[in-house]
C-alpha cells in the first residue's frame, strides 16, 4: 500500500503541473509574467509545471488568480464522454480530485469539472493535523462551508475559530485566511463552496 501511495504522489503533481502549463499557454502568458504577478520564482514555477514540486494550496490559489480561474480550474476534467448531462450532474466516480498530499488535504470537485462556472462545490478531506500551512493567503472570490465530520480550525484576518461537526462559515476570500485540522487522531471533512468573482 505504501508503494502505491509513493507512486500516486508524483502523478498528482504532474497532472496539476500539466494543467497549469495548459492554462498558462492558452492565455499566452510566459513563466516570467506569471512569476512577476505571483512573486514566485521562475524556477519554482517551472518545477511545478514539470511535476517536480508540490505546491501548497496558498501557491495554487495565487497561480489560479493570475490565470483567471478558481482553484477548480486547476483540477482538469475527469474523463466524462460528451453527453450534455455532464455539465449539470457529476456522478461520484467522475469527481475530479486535487490531492495536496504533502499538506494532508485533498479536495474533491463536486461540481462538473472543466466548466467555466464561477460557483464550485468541494468535499475537503483533512488528515489528522492536515493544514494549509502557517502563512495566511488570499485569492479571488467568496467561500462558505459546513463541517460534516471532525473539527476544523479556521483563521480569518487575526481571528481564529474551532468549528465542530455542524458548524458553518462564510467569508470573502480576499481576507487573509488559513485552515487546519486541529486533531492529531481524527480526520475532518468539510463541504466547501467557492464563488469566483466575474472577470
mmCIF file of C-alpha atoms in Angstrom, residues 136-139 155-159 171-178:
data_model
loop_
_atom_site.group_PDB
_atom_site.id
_atom_site.type_symbol
_atom_site.label_atom_id
_atom_site.label_comp_id
_atom_site.label_asym_id
_atom_site.label_seq_id
_atom_site.Cartn_x
_atom_site.Cartn_y
_atom_site.Cartn_z
ATOM 1 C CA UNK A 136 -2.301 33.274 5.652
ATOM 2 C CA UNK A 137 -3.263 33.539 1.983
ATOM 3 C CA UNK A 138 -5.825 35.331 -0.176
ATOM 4 C CA UNK A 139 -7.442 34.760 -3.548
ATOM 5 C CA UNK A 155 -8.300 31.701 10.826
ATOM 6 C CA UNK A 156 -9.536 34.817 9.004
ATOM 7 C CA UNK A 157 -7.527 38.011 9.486
ATOM 8 C CA UNK A 158 -6.362 37.924 13.126
ATOM 9 C CA UNK A 159 -9.258 35.842 14.483
ATOM 10 C CA UNK A 171 -16.075 34.995 4.318
ATOM 11 C CA UNK A 172 -14.619 36.995 1.417
ATOM 12 C CA UNK A 173 -11.594 35.137 0.035
ATOM 13 C CA UNK A 174 -9.601 38.380 -0.207
ATOM 14 C CA UNK A 175 -9.415 38.378 3.586
ATOM 15 C CA UNK A 176 -6.183 36.618 4.674
ATOM 16 C CA UNK A 177 -7.069 33.108 5.829
ATOM 17 C CA UNK A 178 -5.852 29.588 6.527
#
